[in-house]
Short mmCIF file of C-alpha atoms in Angstrom, two decimals:
data_model
loop_
_atom_site.label_atom_id
_atom_site.label_comp_id
_atom_site.label_asym_id
_atom_site.label_seq_id
_atom_site.Cartn_x
_atom_site.Cartn_y
_atom_site.Cartn_z
CA UNK V 1 -54.32 48.43 5.17
CA UNK V 2 -52.63 47.72 1.85
CA UNK V 3 -52.19 44.14 0.71
CA UNK V 4 -51.03 42.33 -2.37
CA UNK V 5 -53.81 41.00 -4.56
CA UNK V 6 -54.17 38.16 -7.03
CA UNK V 7 -56.70 38.98 -9.73
CA UNK V 8 -59.34 36.26 -10.38
CA UNK V 9 -58.08 35.64 -13.90
CA UNK V 10 -54.44 36.39 -13.36
CA UNK V 11 -54.27 39.77 -15.17
CA UNK V 12 -51.59 42.30 -14.22
CA UNK V 13 -52.23 43.23 -10.60
CA UNK V 14 -52.94 46.78 -9.34
CA UNK V 15 -50.42 48.85 -7.40
CA UNK V 16 -52.43 48.91 -4.14
CA UNK V 17 -55.40 46.99 -2.75
CA UNK V 18 -57.50 47.26 0.39
CA UNK V 19 -59.65 44.50 1.84
CA UNK V 20 -63.17 45.75 2.58
CA UNK V 21 -65.17 43.77 5.12
CA UNK V 22 -68.56 45.45 4.65
CA UNK V 23 -70.76 47.30 2.13
CA UNK V 24 -69.26 50.78 2.53
CA UNK V 25 -69.20 53.05 -0.51
CA UNK V 26 -66.13 54.27 -2.36
CA UNK V 27 -64.99 57.72 -1.17
CA UNK V 28 -65.74 60.73 -3.34
CA UNK V 29 -62.95 60.95 -5.92
CA UNK V 30 -64.14 64.02 -7.86
CA UNK V 31 -61.91 66.48 -5.91
CA UNK V 32 -58.75 64.71 -7.13
CA UNK V 33 -59.22 64.72 -10.91
CA UNK V 34 -60.57 66.98 -13.62
CA UNK V 35 -62.71 64.20 -15.08
CA UNK V 36 -64.12 61.24 -13.10
CA UNK V 37 -65.90 58.55 -15.12
CA UNK V 38 -67.80 55.69 -13.49
CA UNK V 39 -68.27 52.60 -15.63
CA UNK V 40 -71.18 50.18 -15.40
CA UNK V 41 -70.67 47.09 -13.28
CA UNK V 42 -69.22 44.11 -15.12
CA UNK V 43 -70.04 40.63 -13.85
CA UNK V 44 -67.76 37.72 -14.65
CA UNK V 45 -69.07 34.25 -13.82
CA UNK V 46 -66.58 31.45 -13.28
CA UNK V 47 -67.37 27.83 -12.55
CA UNK V 48 -65.02 25.66 -10.56
CA UNK V 49 -64.81 22.05 -11.78
CA UNK V 50 -63.83 19.01 -9.77
CA UNK V 51 -64.77 15.39 -9.12
CA UNK V 52 -67.40 14.30 -6.62
CA UNK V 53 -64.66 13.38 -4.15
CA UNK V 54 -62.77 16.68 -4.77
CA UNK V 55 -59.59 15.16 -6.19
CA UNK V 56 -58.32 18.49 -7.55
CA UNK V 57 -59.00 20.28 -4.27
CA UNK V 58 -56.92 17.63 -2.49
CA UNK V 59 -54.02 18.57 -4.77
CA UNK V 60 -54.51 22.32 -4.29
CA UNK V 61 -55.52 22.76 -7.95
CA UNK V 62 -58.45 24.74 -9.35
CA UNK V 63 -59.92 24.16 -12.82
CA UNK V 64 -61.97 27.21 -13.82
CA UNK V 65 -64.25 28.06 -16.70
CA UNK V 66 -65.42 31.57 -17.56
CA UNK V 67 -66.63 33.57 -20.55
CA UNK V 68 -62.97 33.96 -21.55
CA UNK V 69 -62.24 30.23 -21.61
CA UNK V 70 -60.65 27.61 -19.37
CA UNK V 71 -58.06 28.39 -16.69
CA UNK V 72 -55.99 26.39 -14.21
CA UNK V 73 -54.71 27.68 -10.88
CA UNK V 74 -52.05 25.59 -9.17
CA UNK V 75 -51.68 28.12 -6.36
CA UNK V 76 -49.69 30.84 -8.14
CA UNK V 77 -52.58 32.38 -10.06
CA UNK V 78 -54.77 31.27 -12.97
CA UNK V 79 -53.14 30.30 -16.28
CA UNK V 80 -55.15 29.92 -19.53
CA UNK V 81 -55.67 26.45 -20.98
CA UNK V 82 -56.03 25.33 -24.56
CA UNK V 83 -57.82 22.26 -25.86
CA UNK V 84 -56.35 18.76 -25.53
CA UNK V 85 -54.24 17.54 -28.45
CA UNK V 86 -56.04 14.21 -28.80
CA UNK V 87 -59.56 15.17 -27.79
CA UNK V 88 -61.88 12.25 -28.34
CA UNK V 89 -59.07 9.76 -29.05
CA UNK V 90 -59.48 6.36 -27.32
CA UNK V 91 -57.04 5.34 -24.57
CA UNK V 92 -54.66 2.40 -24.85
CA UNK V 93 -56.75 -0.15 -22.96
CA UNK V 94 -60.32 1.03 -22.73
CA UNK V 95 -59.98 3.30 -19.69
CA UNK V 96 -61.81 6.16 -21.38
CA UNK V 97 -62.02 9.27 -19.18
CA UNK V 98 -65.55 10.23 -18.27
CA UNK V 99 -66.93 13.75 -18.17
CA UNK V 100 -67.90 16.67 -20.36
CA UNK V 101 -66.34 16.45 -23.82
CA UNK V 102 -65.09 20.05 -24.02
CA UNK V 103 -63.24 20.01 -20.69
CA UNK V 104 -59.43 20.29 -21.21
CA UNK V 105 -58.56 17.30 -19.06
CA UNK V 106 -54.91 16.84 -20.06
CA UNK V 107 -53.70 19.51 -17.65
CA UNK V 108 -55.23 17.65 -14.69
CA UNK V 109 -55.66 14.05 -15.90
CA UNK V 110 -52.68 13.00 -13.80
CA UNK V 111 -54.97 13.65 -10.82
CA UNK V 112 -58.36 12.76 -12.34
CA UNK V 113 -57.35 9.35 -13.77
CA UNK V 114 -60.60 8.87 -15.65
CA UNK V 115 -62.98 10.29 -13.03
CA UNK V 116 -65.92 12.42 -14.17
CA UNK V 117 -65.85 16.19 -13.70
CA UNK V 118 -68.70 18.50 -12.77
CA UNK V 119 -69.28 22.04 -11.57
CA UNK V 120 -68.75 22.13 -7.82
CA UNK V 121 -68.69 25.90 -7.22
CA UNK V 122 -69.92 29.04 -8.95
CA UNK V 123 -67.98 32.29 -8.58
CA UNK V 124 -69.37 35.70 -9.57
CA UNK V 125 -66.91 38.60 -9.71
CA UNK V 126 -68.55 42.04 -9.96
CA UNK V 127 -66.22 44.91 -10.87
CA UNK V 128 -67.05 48.62 -10.96
CA UNK V 129 -64.32 50.83 -12.47
CA UNK V 130 -63.80 54.52 -11.75
CA UNK V 131 -61.44 56.36 -14.11
CA UNK V 132 -59.58 59.47 -12.95
CA UNK V 133 -58.47 61.62 -15.90
CA UNK V 134 -56.55 64.85 -16.19
CA UNK V 135 -57.54 68.02 -17.99
CA UNK V 136 -55.99 66.67 -21.18
CA UNK V 137 -58.22 63.57 -20.98
CA UNK V 138 -55.35 61.20 -20.23
CA UNK V 139 -56.02 58.44 -17.72
CA UNK V 140 -54.10 59.19 -14.50
CA UNK V 141 -55.45 56.47 -12.19
CA UNK V 142 -58.12 53.80 -12.06
CA UNK V 143 -60.02 52.53 -9.02
CA UNK V 144 -61.76 49.16 -9.03
CA UNK V 145 -64.46 48.12 -6.56
CA UNK V 146 -64.45 44.32 -6.75
CA UNK V 147 -66.80 41.89 -5.06
CA UNK V 148 -66.61 38.10 -5.30
CA UNK V 149 -69.48 35.81 -4.31
CA UNK V 150 -68.76 32.10 -4.38
CA UNK V 151 -70.96 29.16 -3.52
CA UNK V 152 -71.94 25.59 -4.25
CA UNK V 153 -74.50 25.46 -7.08
CA UNK V 154 -76.67 23.11 -5.00
CA UNK V 155 -76.55 24.96 -1.68
CA UNK V 156 -76.58 28.45 -0.16
CA UNK V 157 -73.77 31.01 -0.50
CA UNK V 158 -70.48 29.87 1.01
CA UNK V 159 -68.29 32.97 1.01
CA UNK V 160 -67.99 36.58 -0.16
CA UNK V 161 -65.02 38.88 -0.47
CA UNK V 162 -64.60 42.52 -1.46
CA UNK V 163 -61.67 44.83 -2.09
CA UNK V 164 -60.72 48.15 -3.60
CA UNK V 165 -57.82 48.31 -6.02
CA UNK V 166 -55.86 51.29 -7.32
CA UNK V 167 -53.89 51.31 -10.56
CA UNK V 168 -52.01 54.24 -12.11
CA UNK V 169 -50.02 55.09 -15.21
CA UNK V 170 -46.76 54.04 -13.58
CA UNK V 171 -45.72 57.57 -12.66
CA UNK V 172 -47.52 57.80 -9.28
CA UNK V 173 -48.56 61.38 -9.98
CA UNK V 174 -50.54 63.71 -7.68
CA UNK V 175 -53.91 62.30 -8.80
CA UNK V 176 -52.90 58.74 -7.93
CA UNK V 177 -51.34 59.80 -4.61
CA UNK V 178 -54.42 61.74 -3.56
CA UNK V 179 -56.73 58.88 -4.52
CA UNK V 180 -54.52 56.44 -2.59
CA UNK V 181 -54.77 58.56 0.59
CA UNK V 182 -58.56 58.83 0.24
CA UNK V 183 -58.99 55.11 -0.31
CA UNK V 184 -56.67 54.26 2.60
CA UNK V 185 -58.63 56.55 4.96
CA UNK V 186 -62.01 55.21 3.78
CA UNK V 187 -60.87 51.58 4.08
CA UNK V 188 -60.06 51.84 7.81
CA UNK V 189 -60.47 49.93 10.02
CA UNK V 190 -58.55 47.32 8.08
CA UNK V 191 -59.60 43.71 7.88
CA UNK V 192 -57.49 40.99 9.43
CA UNK V 193 -54.18 40.85 7.55
CA UNK V 194 -54.38 37.07 7.44
CA UNK V 195 -57.53 37.36 5.31
CA UNK V 196 -55.81 38.21 2.02
CA UNK V 197 -57.62 40.31 -0.53
CA UNK V 198 -58.07 37.76 -3.23
CA UNK V 199 -60.74 35.63 -4.77
CA UNK V 200 -62.00 32.88 -2.45
CA UNK V 201 -60.19 29.63 -2.99
CA UNK V 202 -61.28 26.15 -2.04
CA UNK V 203 -58.81 24.92 0.60
CA UNK V 204 -56.88 21.73 -0.17
CA UNK V 205 -58.82 18.72 1.02
CA UNK V 206 -57.24 16.21 3.34
CA UNK V 207 -56.69 12.70 2.07
CA UNK V 208 -58.49 10.06 4.05
CA UNK V 209 -57.47 6.53 4.90
CA UNK V 210 -53.79 7.22 5.56
CA UNK V 211 -52.03 5.22 8.23
CA UNK V 212 -49.53 6.43 10.79
CA UNK V 213 -46.40 7.98 9.38
CA UNK V 214 -43.13 6.02 9.72
CA UNK V 215 -40.73 6.98 12.48
CA UNK V 216 -38.45 9.89 11.63
CA UNK V 217 -34.96 8.74 10.76
CA UNK V 218 -36.15 5.30 9.70
CA UNK V 219 -35.52 3.70 6.32
CA UNK V 220 -39.25 3.84 5.49
CA UNK V 221 -39.44 7.56 6.31
CA UNK V 222 -36.37 8.35 4.20
CA UNK V 223 -37.69 6.42 1.19
CA UNK V 224 -41.13 7.99 1.57
CA UNK V 225 -39.57 11.48 1.43
CA UNK V 226 -37.75 10.61 -1.79
CA UNK V 227 -40.91 9.16 -3.34
CA UNK V 228 -42.89 12.29 -2.42
CA UNK V 229 -40.36 14.45 -4.24
CA UNK V 230 -40.36 12.18 -7.30
CA UNK V 231 -44.16 12.13 -7.31
CA UNK V 232 -44.14 15.93 -7.47
CA UNK V 233 -41.78 15.76 -10.46
CA UNK V 234 -44.00 13.17 -12.12
CA UNK V 235 -47.27 15.10 -11.81
CA UNK V 236 -45.47 18.21 -13.08
CA UNK V 237 -44.10 16.56 -16.24
CA UNK V 238 -47.22 14.54 -17.13
CA UNK V 239 -49.21 17.55 -18.51
CA UNK V 240 -46.13 18.67 -20.46
CA UNK V 241 -45.95 15.32 -22.25
CA UNK V 242 -49.65 15.51 -23.08
CA UNK V 243 -49.10 19.02 -24.49
CA UNK V 244 -46.17 17.69 -26.60
CA UNK V 245 -43.70 20.20 -25.14
CA UNK V 246 -40.08 19.96 -26.17
CA UNK V 247 -37.91 17.77 -23.90
CA UNK V 248 -41.00 16.65 -21.98
CA UNK V 249 -40.59 13.00 -23.02
CA UNK V 250 -36.93 13.10 -21.98
CA UNK V 251 -37.88 14.56 -18.58
CA UNK V 252 -40.60 11.93 -18.12
CA UNK V 253 -38.14 9.13 -18.82
CA UNK V 254 -35.71 10.55 -16.26
CA UNK V 255 -38.38 10.63 -13.55
CA UNK V 256 -39.55 7.11 -14.39
CA UNK V 257 -35.98 5.81 -14.28
CA UNK V 258 -35.33 7.49 -10.95
CA UNK V 259 -38.48 6.04 -9.47
CA UNK V 260 -37.72 2.51 -10.63
CA UNK V 261 -34.06 2.77 -9.58
CA UNK V 262 -34.84 4.07 -6.10
CA UNK V 263 -37.51 1.43 -5.52
CA UNK V 264 -35.06 -1.28 -6.59
CA UNK V 265 -32.02 0.08 -4.75
CA UNK V 266 -33.87 0.49 -1.45
CA UNK V 267 -35.86 -2.75 -1.47
CA UNK V 268 -37.03 -3.77 1.98
CA UNK V 269 -37.83 -0.32 3.37
CA UNK V 270 -41.40 -0.65 2.03
CA UNK V 271 -43.51 -3.69 1.24
CA UNK V 272 -41.78 -5.48 -1.62
CA UNK V 273 -44.99 -6.68 -3.24
CA UNK V 274 -46.21 -3.06 -3.51
CA UNK V 275 -42.90 -1.69 -4.80
CA UNK V 276 -42.38 -4.44 -7.38
CA UNK V 277 -45.92 -4.03 -8.69
CA UNK V 278 -45.29 -0.33 -9.17
CA UNK V 279 -41.92 -0.95 -10.83
CA UNK V 280 -43.52 -3.30 -13.35
CA UNK V 281 -46.24 -0.76 -14.21
CA UNK V 282 -43.71 2.04 -14.56
CA UNK V 283 -41.56 -0.19 -16.78
CA UNK V 284 -44.47 -0.69 -19.18
CA UNK V 285 -44.97 3.05 -19.53
CA UNK V 286 -41.20 3.64 -19.70
CA UNK V 287 -40.98 1.26 -22.67
CA UNK V 288 -43.44 3.38 -24.67
CA UNK V 289 -41.69 6.56 -23.55
CA UNK V 290 -38.38 5.04 -24.68
CA UNK V 291 -39.70 4.51 -28.20
CA UNK V 292 -40.88 8.12 -28.33
CA UNK V 293 -37.55 9.40 -27.03
CA UNK V 294 -35.55 7.30 -29.51
CA UNK V 295 -37.59 8.83 -32.32
CA UNK V 296 -36.83 12.33 -30.97
CA UNK V 297 -33.11 11.59 -30.72
CA UNK V 298 -32.96 10.29 -34.29
CA UNK V 299 -34.82 13.33 -35.60
CA UNK V 300 -32.56 15.76 -33.71
CA UNK V 301 -29.41 13.82 -34.65
CA UNK V 302 -29.99 13.93 -38.40
CA UNK V 303 -28.38 17.31 -39.00
CA UNK V 304 -25.42 16.36 -36.79
CA UNK V 305 -24.94 13.21 -38.85
CA UNK V 306 -25.07 15.21 -42.07
CA UNK V 307 -22.59 17.78 -40.73
CA UNK V 308 -20.10 15.01 -39.87
CA UNK V 309 -20.37 13.34 -43.29
CA UNK V 310 -17.91 14.38 -46.02
CA UNK V 311 -19.10 17.42 -47.93
CA UNK V 312 -21.31 16.53 -50.88
CA UNK V 313 -21.91 12.93 -49.83
CA UNK V 314 -25.47 13.50 -48.59
CA UNK V 315 -27.80 15.41 -50.89
CA UNK V 316 -30.71 17.58 -49.78
CA UNK V 317 -33.33 15.16 -51.15
CA UNK V 318 -31.99 12.35 -48.95
CA UNK V 319 -32.03 14.62 -45.90
CA UNK V 320 -35.61 15.66 -46.67
CA UNK V 321 -36.74 12.05 -46.97
CA UNK V 322 -35.06 11.01 -43.72
CA UNK V 323 -36.29 14.14 -41.95
CA UNK V 324 -39.88 13.53 -43.05
CA UNK V 325 -39.66 9.92 -41.89
CA UNK V 326 -38.14 10.97 -38.54
CA UNK V 327 -40.84 13.62 -37.97
CA UNK V 328 -43.63 11.17 -38.81
CA UNK V 329 -42.13 8.49 -36.57
CA UNK V 330 -41.71 10.93 -33.68
CA UNK V 331 -45.28 12.21 -34.01
CA UNK V 332 -46.71 8.68 -34.08
CA UNK V 333 -44.60 7.65 -31.08
CA UNK V 334 -45.65 10.76 -29.15
CA UNK V 335 -49.33 10.03 -29.87
CA UNK V 336 -48.88 6.46 -28.64
CA UNK V 337 -47.27 7.75 -25.45
CA UNK V 338 -50.13 10.18 -24.85
CA UNK V 339 -52.54 7.31 -25.46
CA UNK V 340 -50.67 5.27 -22.85
CA UNK V 341 -50.97 8.15 -20.38
CA UNK V 342 -54.75 7.85 -20.74
CA UNK V 343 -54.66 4.12 -20.01
CA UNK V 344 -55.68 2.13 -16.95
CA UNK V 345 -52.07 0.95 -16.62
CA UNK V 346 -50.83 4.50 -16.06
CA UNK V 347 -53.72 5.33 -13.73
CA UNK V 348 -52.99 2.21 -11.65
CA UNK V 349 -49.32 3.14 -11.44
CA UNK V 350 -50.20 6.60 -10.17
CA UNK V 351 -52.63 5.12 -7.64
CA UNK V 352 -49.98 2.69 -6.40
CA UNK V 353 -47.43 5.49 -6.09
CA UNK V 354 -49.91 7.53 -4.06
CA UNK V 355 -50.52 4.49 -1.88
CA UNK V 356 -46.79 4.12 -1.18
CA UNK V 357 -46.50 7.78 -0.25
CA UNK V 358 -49.69 8.06 1.80
CA UNK V 359 -50.06 4.63 3.40
CA UNK V 360 -46.35 3.73 3.44
CA UNK V 361 -46.76 -0.07 3.70
CA UNK V 362 -43.93 -1.37 5.86
CA UNK V 363 -41.20 -3.65 4.59
CA UNK V 364 -38.93 -5.91 6.67
CA UNK V 365 -36.38 -3.07 7.08
CA UNK V 366 -38.87 -0.24 7.59
CA UNK V 367 -37.61 0.60 11.11
CA UNK V 368 -33.90 0.32 10.29
CA UNK V 369 -31.80 3.43 10.75
CA UNK V 370 -31.97 5.30 7.45
CA UNK V 371 -28.22 6.00 7.18
CA UNK V 372 -27.19 2.43 8.05
CA UNK V 373 -29.77 1.03 5.63
CA UNK V 374 -28.49 3.32 2.87
CA UNK V 375 -24.91 2.16 3.47
CA UNK V 376 -25.91 -1.49 3.10
CA UNK V 377 -28.04 -0.93 0.00
CA UNK V 378 -25.48 1.22 -1.79
CA UNK V 379 -22.82 -1.40 -1.06
CA UNK V 380 -25.04 -3.84 -2.99
CA UNK V 381 -25.38 -1.40 -5.87
CA UNK V 382 -21.60 -0.97 -6.03
CA UNK V 383 -21.20 -4.74 -6.12
CA UNK V 384 -23.75 -4.87 -8.92
CA UNK V 385 -21.71 -2.41 -11.02
CA UNK V 386 -18.49 -4.31 -10.26
CA UNK V 387 -20.07 -7.58 -11.34
CA UNK V 388 -21.08 -6.07 -14.67
CA UNK V 389 -17.54 -4.81 -15.22
CA UNK V 390 -15.90 -8.07 -14.13
CA UNK V 391 -17.98 -10.01 -16.62
CA UNK V 392 -16.41 -7.99 -19.43
CA UNK V 393 -17.84 -5.35 -21.76
CA UNK V 394 -17.60 -6.85 -25.23
CA UNK V 395 -20.68 -5.67 -27.06
CA UNK V 396 -23.33 -2.99 -27.01
CA UNK V 397 -25.63 -5.15 -24.91
CA UNK V 398 -22.92 -5.38 -22.22
CA UNK V 399 -22.40 -1.63 -22.51
CA UNK V 400 -26.09 -1.01 -22.00
CA UNK V 401 -26.19 -3.21 -18.88
CA UNK V 402 -23.17 -1.43 -17.35
CA UNK V 403 -24.76 1.93 -18.09
CA UNK V 404 -28.00 0.91 -16.38
CA UNK V 405 -26.13 -0.38 -13.31
CA UNK V 406 -24.04 2.81 -13.03
CA UNK V 407 -27.14 4.95 -13.42
CA UNK V 408 -28.98 3.07 -10.68
CA UNK V 409 -26.00 3.50 -8.37
CA UNK V 410 -25.95 7.24 -9.12
CA UNK V 411 -29.66 7.60 -8.39
CA UNK V 412 -29.28 5.59 -5.17
CA UNK V 413 -26.46 7.86 -4.01
CA UNK V 414 -28.49 10.97 -4.79
CA UNK V 415 -31.50 9.57 -2.93
CA UNK V 416 -29.39 8.96 0.19
CA UNK V 417 -29.76 12.65 1.02
CA UNK V 418 -27.79 13.80 4.05
CA UNK V 419 -26.53 10.33 4.95
CA UNK V 420 -22.76 9.99 5.61
CA UNK V 421 -20.49 10.12 2.57
CA UNK V 422 -21.14 6.98 0.59
CA UNK V 423 -19.09 7.92 -2.43
CA UNK V 424 -21.04 10.97 -3.55
CA UNK V 425 -17.79 12.61 -4.62
CA UNK V 426 -17.88 10.15 -7.52
CA UNK V 427 -21.32 11.24 -8.73
CA UNK V 428 -19.72 13.28 -11.49
CA UNK V 429 -17.75 10.27 -12.67
CA UNK V 430 -20.88 8.14 -12.73
CA UNK V 431 -22.67 10.78 -14.77
CA UNK V 432 -19.77 10.89 -17.26
CA UNK V 433 -20.05 7.12 -17.59
CA UNK V 434 -23.75 7.47 -18.36
CA UNK V 435 -23.17 10.22 -20.91
CA UNK V 436 -20.20 8.55 -22.63
CA UNK V 437 -21.92 5.19 -22.96
CA UNK V 438 -25.15 6.90 -24.01
CA UNK V 439 -23.38 8.59 -26.91
CA UNK V 440 -22.15 5.22 -28.17
CA UNK V 441 -25.62 3.69 -27.91
CA UNK V 442 -27.31 6.67 -29.61
CA UNK V 443 -24.82 6.55 -32.49
CA UNK V 444 -25.37 2.81 -32.92
CA UNK V 445 -29.14 3.38 -32.93
CA UNK V 446 -28.64 5.94 -35.72
CA UNK V 447 -26.52 3.45 -37.71
CA UNK V 448 -29.26 0.82 -37.52
CA UNK V 449 -31.95 3.36 -38.43
CA UNK V 450 -30.07 4.67 -41.49
CA UNK V 451 -29.44 1.14 -42.74
CA UNK V 452 -33.11 0.20 -42.36
CA UNK V 453 -34.15 3.36 -44.20
CA UNK V 454 -31.64 2.54 -46.95
CA UNK V 455 -33.26 -0.87 -47.46
CA UNK V 456 -36.70 0.75 -47.82
CA UNK V 457 -35.30 3.38 -50.20
CA UNK V 458 -33.73 0.67 -52.35
CA UNK V 459 -37.06 -1.14 -52.55
CA UNK V 460 -38.57 2.08 -53.94
CA UNK V 461 -35.76 2.40 -56.49
CA UNK V 462 -34.19 5.47 -54.82
CA UNK V 463 -30.49 6.31 -54.58
CA UNK V 464 -29.15 4.99 -51.26
CA UNK V 465 -25.64 6.45 -51.36
CA UNK V 466 -26.47 9.22 -48.89
CA UNK V 467 -27.96 6.73 -46.44
CA UNK V 468 -24.73 4.75 -46.53
CA UNK V 469 -22.67 7.90 -45.96
CA UNK V 470 -24.72 8.77 -42.89
CA UNK V 471 -24.51 5.23 -41.51
CA UNK V 472 -20.72 5.15 -42.07
CA UNK V 473 -20.34 8.52 -40.34
CA UNK V 474 -22.26 7.36 -37.29
CA UNK V 475 -20.35 4.07 -37.27
CA UNK V 476 -17.15 6.10 -36.92
CA UNK V 477 -18.74 7.85 -33.93
CA UNK V 478 -19.42 4.43 -32.41
CA UNK V 479 -15.78 3.39 -32.87
CA UNK V 480 -14.44 6.58 -31.29
CA UNK V 481 -17.03 6.33 -28.52
CA UNK V 482 -15.89 2.81 -27.68
CA UNK V 483 -12.36 4.11 -27.05
CA UNK V 484 -13.61 6.82 -24.71
CA UNK V 485 -16.03 4.42 -23.03
CA UNK V 486 -13.26 1.94 -22.19
CA UNK V 487 -11.18 4.72 -20.64
CA UNK V 488 -14.12 5.89 -18.52
CA UNK V 489 -14.97 2.34 -17.46
CA UNK V 490 -11.34 1.70 -16.48
CA UNK V 491 -11.56 4.63 -14.05
CA UNK V 492 -14.91 3.43 -12.73
#
């Protein structure tokens, strides 16, 4: 029986595989090729790393080490890992992660949260290759006899698996077809189809200590579903921030804002003490992420500012100086954010989020109908936006408060899911409000930054004309943005 196969280290998979449930020998392949070459067995040893309480197994994640390096398997096959960017750097508040120094923890620290790692399983993969070549010496097909033995280093063998795999040159010629028929005949009777031909994998562990789930259709159940989805987004973006990937900080801020907005908008579905504690912890991390994101925006905005300035007003030396400052500021802010993600504050926030999802502590409105509860809460969020608008939008601080209120309303509407129409047709308008007001605020931030840099340049005796040109250009963007913002707010 042919099955798909996932190679232990994620290399390109063969065309056909057969699960072998015993120690039978490969069929004779000499009749099908002019030259059959049998290679010596190659043994690859992998060690599976986890905590004593199997935190990674509970998340369905495998951290592997072999002669070829470190790998991570999140369920779709192993992916190679590189070293951590800040290996050996201290965390923000003394919560130093424990464990072996050379382990690339950043890819899984969102689950480990400072816990020590050790080898929990040893996996030996033994591969014997048989090459089938034509008369001209060209490789026509290749057969692999693969056996995997996996066990706990402190106990007896846990599991073994074996399969045959056939690869060809992509043409599926007569040699490959004949070898496929011989292997298929020799592999019968087939193993159970449910027992896939792949390396053994530690099954996800069950979390303990969880209470009864909230009633379906209740406010608590609806909020829990939203938090589960946001948790998945959070644990996906955390390693990207640690690896300093582009747009990762922006994506982290979006998830943090959504979490805080949803917890605030739907107060009462879960225990308020638990949700407010989490909001405060997320706010502390969001503040550091905001500094890092502001530095990224300023760096990326520099060329746009220069392109808007009159030709010849900003010389290359000024752009180089500002660009170097922006790059240095962004790098320092990114390091500080990564340091914060190794802190006890971040680990506590993640623990509290897990507690909300798994234990679901009940609030006073936990058993309310989810749709009716959403209607009431979104009505409050609308009133909150209206209050901000009624108070007048005179300065940038007012603009920022309106933008935050509109954003929270948008996130609350999106979190309502399949509830009756609560104004979701206006989601696009709310997003335009957020984008329009954000452009004004970003331009004003650039104005302030260019003026501050001009002061420093003047203290060093440098020409500050270009700095002034950039600040004036961005100030014009602020003025135009105010006009658009007022039009958008009038429609809101």
